[in-house]
Amino acid sequence: MTATVTLNDGTTIPQLGFGTFQVPPEETAATVATALDVGYRHIDTAQGYHNEEGVGQAIAASGLPRDEVYVTSKLTNSMHERDDALRSFDETMAKLGLDRLDLFLIHWPLPTRYDGDFVSTWKVMLELLEAGRVTSVGVSNFQPDHLERIIDETGVAPVVNQIEAHPFFRNEAARAASHEHAIAVEAWGPLAKGEAVKDSEIQAIAADLGREPSQVVLRWHVQRGDIIFPKSMHRERMEQNFQIFDFGLSDEHMARIDALDRGEAGRQGPNPDTFDAV
Ligand SMILES: NC(=O)c1ccc[n+]([C@@H]2O[C@H](COP(=O)([O-])OP(=O)(O)OC[C@H]3O[C@@H](n4cnc5c(N)ncnc54)[C@H](OP(=O)(O)O)[C@@H]3O)[C@@H](O)[C@H]2O)c1
């Protein structure tokens, strides 16, 4: 049984989902079908992952009612201008085979592209929301000042900010700024791309509890209140990663994992202030 998080627009999202970054397009339908069979009811994809079609095929083949699977996609970096964004959203919906998306995000703010104008892109997201094409809209990789700007200029806060966060990079500044505006945090790379399960402190806590290291890390995220969607190509790992609501970490365990933070040095992905790939 997966917990849910209530977003600032009143909708709910499963706190645990399945991530699809680097799931190869030709393996996506089968991989996501396995994840749905394991019990995942929240799938995170993106235009830039080139696997939305496979996600859509798996959802259709599952026979699950539409409202039982929460689907997120993200606007890719080359599509920030209004016409491109609207066209690419239509393509996303055709690929997913859906007539309504649960959540659409701006993938990266790209403050050094498009004259630094991610506010206009946020307005296009609000247009899609207004038109009823998407239930909720949010952002990804937004730094505190990026959040301030879109909220100041439109009066509308995103429902989520999807940011890199894991034991080696807690990303507290972006988390705190999100929480200040009642924006839920989605922690991407929750296992630090698999590195966190190799950490000796995580392994020691897992041994104490008789759990898998991955479960300890994912449980830490859940107890912090963040939304997560670990990715795995393996059913056994998908099952491990799904079994995190039947145990708890003590305050002492939480503090020991918090202490693994390396600050900026622990960041694995690009810095959103300078990332400019389109
Ligand atoms: N918004 C963004 O900019 C952004 C960026 C990155 C990711 N994301 C999203 O966040 C999701 C999760 O992040 P991620 O995929 O980068 O990294 P992740 O979930 O932290 O780690 C995935 C890696 O961990 C391994 N793994 C998974 N479960 C494991 C287990 N139980 N034991 C040992 N190893 C395990 C996987 O290997 P196998 O696959 O071989 O099992 C894979 O190499 C993505 O899939 C994507 O949806 C968003």
Short mmCIF file of C-alpha atoms and ligand atoms in Angstrom, two decimals:
data_model
loop_
_atom_site.label_atom_id
_atom_site.label_comp_id
_atom_site.label_asym_id
_atom_site.label_seq_id
_atom_site.Cartn_x
_atom_site.Cartn_y
_atom_site.Cartn_z
CA MET A 1 0.00 0.00 0.00
CA THR A 2 1.53 3.31 -1.10
CA ALA A 3 0.92 6.56 0.78
CA THR A 4 -0.38 9.59 -1.08
CA VAL A 5 0.59 13.25 -0.88
CA THR A 6 -2.00 16.01 -1.24
CA LEU A 7 -0.78 18.76 -3.57
CA ASN A 8 -1.50 22.50 -3.22
CA ASP A 9 -4.32 22.27 -5.82
CA GLY A 10 -6.14 19.65 -3.73
CA THR A 11 -5.26 16.67 -5.93
CA THR A 12 -3.40 13.63 -4.62
CA ILE A 13 -0.34 11.82 -5.96
CA PRO A 14 1.06 8.43 -4.92
CA GLN A 15 4.19 9.16 -2.86
CA LEU A 16 6.02 6.26 -4.51
CA GLY A 17 6.14 5.85 -8.27
CA PHE A 18 8.30 4.36 -11.00
CA GLY A 19 10.92 6.39 -12.88
CA THR A 20 11.70 5.82 -16.53
CA PHE A 21 14.84 7.88 -17.23
CA GLN A 22 17.22 5.72 -19.29
CA VAL A 23 14.66 2.98 -19.78
CA PRO A 24 15.35 2.24 -23.47
CA PRO A 25 12.39 3.05 -25.73
CA GLU A 26 12.17 -0.51 -27.08
CA GLU A 27 12.08 -1.97 -23.57
CA THR A 28 9.75 0.57 -22.02
CA ALA A 29 6.39 -1.13 -22.64
CA ALA A 30 7.58 -4.37 -21.03
CA THR A 31 9.42 -2.64 -18.18
CA VAL A 32 6.51 -0.39 -17.25
CA ALA A 33 4.11 -3.35 -17.58
CA THR A 34 6.22 -5.16 -14.99
CA ALA A 35 6.20 -2.11 -12.71
CA LEU A 36 2.38 -1.89 -12.96
CA ASP A 37 2.16 -5.61 -12.23
CA VAL A 38 4.33 -5.15 -9.12
CA GLY A 39 1.85 -2.50 -7.98
CA TYR A 40 3.26 0.90 -8.98
CA ARG A 41 0.47 3.34 -9.86
CA HIS A 42 2.54 6.43 -10.65
CA ILE A 43 4.83 6.64 -13.68
CA ASP A 44 7.31 9.46 -14.27
CA THR A 45 8.39 10.03 -17.87
CA ALA A 46 9.50 13.00 -20.00
CA GLN A 47 9.55 14.07 -23.62
CA GLY A 48 13.33 13.89 -23.39
CA TYR A 49 13.33 10.22 -22.36
CA HIS A 50 11.90 9.24 -25.78
CA ASN A 51 9.84 6.51 -24.16
CA GLU A 52 6.39 8.04 -23.70
CA GLU A 53 4.96 5.65 -26.32
CA GLY A 54 6.05 2.61 -24.32
CA VAL A 55 4.60 4.10 -21.14
CA GLY A 56 1.29 4.60 -22.93
CA GLN A 57 1.31 1.08 -24.35
CA ALA A 58 1.92 -0.44 -20.92
CA ILE A 59 -0.90 1.57 -19.33
CA ALA A 60 -3.31 0.60 -22.12
CA ALA A 61 -2.33 -3.07 -21.96
CA SER A 62 -2.71 -3.16 -18.17
CA GLY A 63 -6.46 -2.63 -18.43
CA LEU A 64 -6.27 -0.45 -15.32
CA PRO A 65 -8.89 2.32 -15.12
CA ARG A 66 -7.36 5.64 -16.22
CA ASP A 67 -7.82 7.25 -12.82
CA GLU A 68 -5.84 4.51 -11.08
CA VAL A 69 -2.53 5.39 -12.75
CA TYR A 70 -0.90 8.77 -12.15
CA VAL A 71 1.16 9.90 -15.15
CA THR A 72 3.73 12.71 -15.25
CA SER A 73 5.60 14.00 -18.29
CA LYS A 74 7.90 16.97 -18.78
CA LEU A 75 8.37 19.67 -21.39
CA THR A 76 11.74 19.22 -23.02
CA ASN A 77 14.39 21.93 -23.19
CA SER A 78 14.10 22.69 -26.90
CA MET A 79 10.33 23.35 -26.64
CA HIS A 80 10.08 26.29 -24.24
CA GLU A 81 8.55 28.72 -26.73
CA ARG A 82 4.75 28.83 -26.74
CA ASP A 83 4.00 27.23 -30.14
CA ASP A 84 6.62 24.53 -29.62
CA ALA A 85 5.37 23.82 -26.11
CA LEU A 86 1.74 23.48 -27.22
CA ARG A 87 2.66 21.29 -30.21
CA SER A 88 4.97 19.07 -28.19
CA PHE A 89 2.29 18.68 -25.51
CA ASP A 90 -0.09 17.38 -28.21
CA GLU A 91 2.62 14.95 -29.31
CA THR A 92 3.12 13.79 -25.73
CA MET A 93 -0.59 13.07 -25.39
CA ALA A 94 -0.67 11.20 -28.71
CA LYS A 95 2.33 9.11 -27.68
CA LEU A 96 0.88 8.36 -24.26
CA GLY A 97 -2.53 7.66 -25.82
CA LEU A 98 -4.21 9.74 -23.13
CA ASP A 99 -6.70 12.59 -23.35
CA ARG A 100 -5.71 14.05 -19.99
CA LEU A 101 -2.34 14.13 -18.28
CA ASP A 102 -2.09 14.15 -14.50
CA LEU A 103 1.01 16.31 -14.21
CA PHE A 104 3.15 18.23 -16.69
CA LEU A 105 6.44 19.84 -15.64
CA ILE A 106 8.95 22.27 -17.12
CA HIS A 107 11.94 19.91 -17.14
CA TRP A 108 14.69 22.53 -16.61
CA PRO A 109 14.50 26.30 -16.05
CA LEU A 110 17.36 27.08 -18.49
CA PRO A 111 18.02 30.54 -17.00
CA THR A 112 20.73 31.21 -19.60
CA ARG A 113 18.53 30.31 -22.61
CA TYR A 114 15.47 32.01 -24.13
CA ASP A 115 16.67 35.33 -22.63
CA GLY A 116 16.17 33.75 -19.21
CA ASP A 117 12.40 33.85 -19.79
CA PHE A 118 11.05 30.73 -18.13
CA VAL A 119 8.12 32.84 -16.90
CA SER A 120 6.56 32.79 -20.38
CA THR A 121 6.99 29.01 -20.43
CA TRP A 122 5.26 28.79 -17.05
CA LYS A 123 2.38 30.83 -18.53
CA VAL A 124 2.01 28.24 -21.31
CA MET A 125 1.79 25.54 -18.64
CA LEU A 126 -1.00 27.56 -17.00
CA GLU A 127 -2.73 27.80 -20.38
CA LEU A 128 -2.74 24.00 -20.66
CA LEU A 129 -4.12 23.82 -17.13
CA GLU A 130 -6.84 26.35 -17.95
CA ALA A 131 -7.78 24.38 -21.07
CA GLY A 132 -8.23 21.23 -18.99
CA ARG A 133 -5.58 19.30 -20.91
CA VAL A 134 -3.65 18.57 -17.73
CA THR A 135 -4.83 18.20 -14.13
CA SER A 136 -1.79 19.78 -12.45
CA VAL A 137 1.31 21.65 -13.52
CA GLY A 138 4.69 21.93 -11.90
CA VAL A 139 8.37 22.46 -12.43
CA SER A 140 11.61 20.55 -12.19
CA ASN A 141 15.10 21.64 -11.25
CA PHE A 142 13.91 25.09 -10.18
CA GLN A 143 16.18 26.92 -7.75
CA PRO A 144 14.72 29.13 -5.00
CA ASP A 145 14.99 32.33 -7.08
CA HIS A 146 13.37 30.62 -10.09
CA LEU A 147 10.38 29.66 -7.94
CA GLU A 148 10.11 33.19 -6.53
CA ARG A 149 10.07 34.65 -10.01
CA ILE A 150 7.31 32.54 -11.53
CA ILE A 151 5.14 32.95 -8.43
CA ASP A 152 5.72 36.72 -8.25
CA GLU A 153 4.93 37.19 -11.93
CA THR A 154 1.90 34.89 -12.26
CA GLY A 155 0.57 34.47 -8.74
CA VAL A 156 0.43 30.71 -9.30
CA ALA A 157 2.75 28.27 -7.55
CA PRO A 158 3.64 24.93 -9.14
CA VAL A 159 2.22 21.85 -7.36
CA VAL A 160 5.63 20.16 -7.31
CA ASN A 161 9.30 20.93 -7.80
CA GLN A 162 11.13 17.82 -9.01
CA ILE A 163 14.77 18.19 -7.92
CA GLU A 164 17.81 16.05 -7.40
CA ALA A 165 17.86 14.82 -3.79
CA HIS A 166 19.39 11.80 -2.06
CA PRO A 167 21.53 11.10 1.00
CA PHE A 168 24.71 12.51 -0.62
CA PHE A 169 22.95 15.68 -1.81
CA ARG A 170 20.01 16.64 0.38
CA ASN A 171 19.41 19.83 -1.57
CA GLU A 172 17.90 21.53 1.48
CA ALA A 173 17.87 25.06 0.01
CA ALA A 174 15.63 24.08 -2.90
CA ARG A 175 13.53 21.86 -0.64
CA ALA A 176 12.98 24.66 1.89
CA ALA A 177 12.09 27.20 -0.80
CA SER A 178 9.57 24.73 -2.25
CA HIS A 179 7.99 24.07 1.14
CA GLU A 180 7.77 27.79 1.82
CA HIS A 181 5.32 28.02 -1.10
CA ALA A 182 3.49 24.75 -0.25
CA ILE A 183 5.13 23.09 -3.26
CA ALA A 184 5.66 19.34 -2.80
CA VAL A 185 9.18 18.07 -3.41
CA GLU A 186 9.81 15.20 -5.81
CA ALA A 187 13.30 13.79 -5.22
CA TRP A 188 14.87 12.59 -8.45
CA GLY A 189 17.76 10.14 -8.39
CA PRO A 190 16.52 8.94 -4.98
CA LEU A 191 19.05 6.10 -4.86
CA ALA A 192 21.81 8.43 -6.07
CA LYS A 193 21.59 6.38 -9.27
CA GLY A 194 22.31 3.18 -7.30
CA GLU A 195 25.37 4.58 -5.47
CA ALA A 196 23.54 5.01 -2.16
CA VAL A 197 22.94 1.26 -1.74
CA LYS A 198 26.72 0.75 -1.73
CA ASP A 199 27.31 3.12 1.19
CA SER A 200 28.60 1.39 4.35
CA GLU A 201 26.45 3.44 6.73
CA ILE A 202 23.30 2.64 4.72
CA GLN A 203 24.33 -1.01 4.63
CA ALA A 204 24.86 -1.05 8.42
CA ILE A 205 21.37 0.40 9.05
CA ALA A 206 19.88 -2.10 6.58
CA ALA A 207 21.61 -4.99 8.37
CA ASP A 208 20.28 -3.75 11.76
CA LEU A 209 16.74 -3.68 10.41
CA GLY A 210 16.93 -6.80 8.25
CA ARG A 211 15.99 -4.75 5.17
CA GLU A 212 17.63 -4.01 1.82
CA PRO A 213 19.86 -0.91 1.57
CA SER A 214 17.61 0.45 -1.20
CA GLN A 215 14.60 0.18 1.12
CA VAL A 216 16.41 2.13 3.83
CA VAL A 217 17.26 4.95 1.43
CA LEU A 218 13.77 5.12 -0.05
CA ARG A 219 12.21 5.00 3.43
CA TRP A 220 14.41 7.96 4.43
CA HIS A 221 12.91 9.95 1.53
CA VAL A 222 9.37 8.95 2.46
CA GLN A 223 9.86 9.99 6.08
CA ARG A 224 11.17 13.36 4.84
CA GLY A 225 7.83 13.71 3.07
CA ASP A 226 9.22 13.72 -0.46
CA ILE A 227 7.70 11.99 -3.49
CA ILE A 228 10.01 9.44 -5.17
CA PHE A 229 10.07 7.21 -8.25
CA PRO A 230 13.12 4.93 -8.28
CA LYS A 231 13.95 3.38 -11.62
CA SER A 232 14.97 -0.24 -12.14
CA MET A 233 15.07 -2.59 -15.10
CA HIS A 234 14.76 -5.60 -12.74
CA ARG A 235 11.54 -6.98 -11.29
CA GLU A 236 13.20 -8.10 -8.05
CA ARG A 237 14.50 -4.57 -7.43
CA MET A 238 11.15 -3.05 -8.39
CA GLU A 239 9.59 -5.29 -5.72
CA GLN A 240 12.20 -4.35 -3.10
CA ASN A 241 11.77 -0.67 -3.86
CA PHE A 242 7.98 -1.00 -3.52
CA GLN A 243 8.09 -2.55 -0.01
CA ILE A 244 8.85 0.53 2.04
CA PHE A 245 5.62 1.20 3.88
CA ASP A 246 5.85 -1.72 6.32
CA PHE A 247 8.74 -0.48 8.47
CA GLY A 248 10.16 2.74 9.86
CA LEU A 249 13.47 4.44 10.54
CA SER A 250 14.15 5.87 13.99
CA ASP A 251 15.22 9.49 14.49
CA GLU A 252 18.73 8.15 15.03
CA HIS A 253 18.68 6.29 11.69
CA MET A 254 17.38 9.42 9.97
CA ALA A 255 20.17 11.52 11.51
CA ARG A 256 22.83 9.02 10.46
CA ILE A 257 21.60 9.16 6.85
CA ASP A 258 21.29 12.97 6.98
CA ALA A 259 24.98 13.06 7.96
CA LEU A 260 25.99 11.50 4.60
CA ASP A 261 25.23 14.82 2.86
CA ARG A 262 28.24 16.17 0.96
CA GLY A 263 26.64 19.45 -0.04
CA GLU A 264 27.27 20.64 -3.61
CA ALA A 265 29.99 17.97 -3.99
CA GLY A 266 27.32 15.30 -3.69
CA ARG A 267 25.35 16.59 -6.67
CA GLN A 268 25.36 14.01 -9.49
CA GLY A 269 23.40 15.87 -12.15
CA PRO A 270 23.92 19.28 -13.72
CA ASN A 271 23.55 22.49 -11.72
CA PRO A 272 20.23 24.07 -12.82
CA ASP A 273 21.74 27.58 -12.67
CA THR A 274 24.12 26.77 -15.51
CA PHE A 275 22.60 23.76 -17.31
CA ASP A 276 21.74 24.90 -20.83
CA ALA A 277 21.46 21.81 -23.06
CA VAL A 278 18.68 22.03 -25.60
N1 LIG B 1 13.69 15.94 -13.54
C1 LIG B 1 14.92 15.53 -13.82
O1 LIG B 1 15.76 16.30 -14.30
C2 LIG B 1 15.28 14.11 -13.57
C3 LIG B 1 16.62 13.70 -13.66
C4 LIG B 1 16.93 12.37 -13.40
C5 LIG B 1 15.90 11.49 -13.06
N2 LIG B 1 14.59 11.90 -13.01
C6 LIG B 1 13.48 10.96 -12.68
O2 LIG B 1 13.79 10.31 -11.43
C7 LIG B 1 13.77 8.90 -11.65
C8 LIG B 1 14.73 8.21 -10.71
O3 LIG B 1 16.05 8.68 -10.91
P1 LIG B 1 17.20 7.86 -11.66
O4 LIG B 1 16.56 6.84 -12.52
O5 LIG B 1 18.09 8.82 -12.30
O6 LIG B 1 18.03 7.20 -10.50
P2 LIG B 1 17.70 6.25 -9.25
O7 LIG B 1 16.28 5.81 -9.27
O8 LIG B 1 18.24 6.92 -8.04
O9 LIG B 1 18.67 5.02 -9.51
C9 LIG B 1 18.49 4.15 -10.59
C10 LIG B 1 19.69 3.21 -10.59
O10 LIG B 1 19.67 2.43 -9.38
C11 LIG B 1 19.64 1.05 -9.71
N3 LIG B 1 18.74 0.40 -8.75
C12 LIG B 1 17.40 0.52 -8.69
N4 LIG B 1 16.89 -0.19 -7.67
C13 LIG B 1 17.93 -0.79 -7.07
C14 LIG B 1 18.04 -1.67 -5.97
N5 LIG B 1 16.95 -2.06 -5.28
N6 LIG B 1 19.27 -2.10 -5.60
C15 LIG B 1 20.36 -1.70 -6.28
N7 LIG B 1 20.33 -0.87 -7.34
C16 LIG B 1 19.12 -0.41 -7.74
C17 LIG B 1 19.15 0.95 -11.13
O11 LIG B 1 19.72 -0.15 -11.80
P3 LIG B 1 18.82 -1.18 -12.71
O12 LIG B 1 17.92 -0.37 -13.57
O13 LIG B 1 19.85 -1.95 -13.44
O14 LIG B 1 18.06 -2.01 -11.71
C18 LIG B 1 19.69 2.25 -11.74
O15 LIG B 1 21.03 2.10 -12.14
C19 LIG B 1 14.15 8.77 -13.14
O16 LIG B 1 13.92 7.50 -13.64
C20 LIG B 1 13.31 9.86 -13.72
O17 LIG B 1 11.95 9.47 -13.82
C21 LIG B 1 14.29 13.20 -13.26
#
